[in-house]
Coordinates of C-alpha atoms in Angstrom, one line a residue:
X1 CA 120.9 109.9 90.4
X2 CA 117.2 109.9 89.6
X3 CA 117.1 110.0 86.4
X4 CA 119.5 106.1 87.0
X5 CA 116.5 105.6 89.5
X6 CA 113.7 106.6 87.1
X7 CA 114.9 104.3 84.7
X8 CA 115.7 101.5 87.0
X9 CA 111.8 101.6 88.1
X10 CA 110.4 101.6 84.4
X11 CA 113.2 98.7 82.5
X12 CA 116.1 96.8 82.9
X13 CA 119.0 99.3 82.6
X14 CA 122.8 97.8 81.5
X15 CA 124.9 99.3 84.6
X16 CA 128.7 100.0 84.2
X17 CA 130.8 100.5 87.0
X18 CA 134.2 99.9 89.2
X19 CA 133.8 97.4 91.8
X20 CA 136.0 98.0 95.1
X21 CA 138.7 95.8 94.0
X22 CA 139.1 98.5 91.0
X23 CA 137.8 95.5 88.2
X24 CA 135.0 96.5 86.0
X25 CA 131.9 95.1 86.1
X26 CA 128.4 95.2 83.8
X27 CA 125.3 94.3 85.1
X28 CA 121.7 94.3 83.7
X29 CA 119.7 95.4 86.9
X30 CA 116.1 96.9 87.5
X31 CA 113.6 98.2 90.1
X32 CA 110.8 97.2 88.1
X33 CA 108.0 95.9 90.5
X34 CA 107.4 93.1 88.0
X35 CA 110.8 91.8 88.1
X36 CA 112.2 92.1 91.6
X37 CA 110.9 89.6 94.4
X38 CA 108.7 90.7 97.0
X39 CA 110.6 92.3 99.7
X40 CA 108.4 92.0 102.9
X41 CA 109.5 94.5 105.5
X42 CA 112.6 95.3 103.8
X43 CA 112.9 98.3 103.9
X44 CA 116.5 100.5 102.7
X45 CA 117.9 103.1 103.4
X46 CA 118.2 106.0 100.9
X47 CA 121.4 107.5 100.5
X48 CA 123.5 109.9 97.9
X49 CA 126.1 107.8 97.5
X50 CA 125.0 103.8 97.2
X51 CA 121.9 102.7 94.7
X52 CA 120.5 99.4 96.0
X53 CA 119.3 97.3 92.5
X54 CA 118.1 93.9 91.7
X55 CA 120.2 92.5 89.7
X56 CA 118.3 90.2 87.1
X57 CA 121.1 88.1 85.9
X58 CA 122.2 86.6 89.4
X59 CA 118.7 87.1 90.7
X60 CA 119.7 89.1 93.7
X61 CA 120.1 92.4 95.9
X62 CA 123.2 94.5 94.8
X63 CA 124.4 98.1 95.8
X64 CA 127.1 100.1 93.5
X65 CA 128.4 103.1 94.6
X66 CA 127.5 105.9 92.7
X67 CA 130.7 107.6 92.1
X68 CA 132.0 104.5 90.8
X69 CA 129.5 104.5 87.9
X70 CA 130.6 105.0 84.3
X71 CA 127.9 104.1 82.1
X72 CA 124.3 103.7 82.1
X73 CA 122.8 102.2 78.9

């Protein structure tokens, strides 16, 4: 997972993945200071199993569950 993370923080990485209801989803997300909002005192958890990304197409917060991810372009 950081290598996804180290990517995330230098470009906007296309994310491929199974959301819970089992339907596939893509999504162009980032961590990239210059993209993502200020986040004042917001402050997230790390965790093994969830990655917390900005999602740059619907301009919000979004967390994928890492075993559910089957590509990363």
């Amino acid at each position: 997972m950081t290598d996804i993370v180290n990517e995330l923080t230098n470009r906007v990485v296309e994310i491929t993945f199974d959301k819970l209801d089992g339907t596939e989803r893509v999504m162009n997300a980032t961590l990239q200071e210059s993209v993502v909002p200020e986040t004042k005192g917001t402050e997230s958890k790390k965790t093994d199993t969830h990655l917390v990304v900005f999602d740059v197409d619907k301009q919000g917060w979004r967390t994928i569950i890492v075993d559910r991810i089957k590509k990363v372009a």
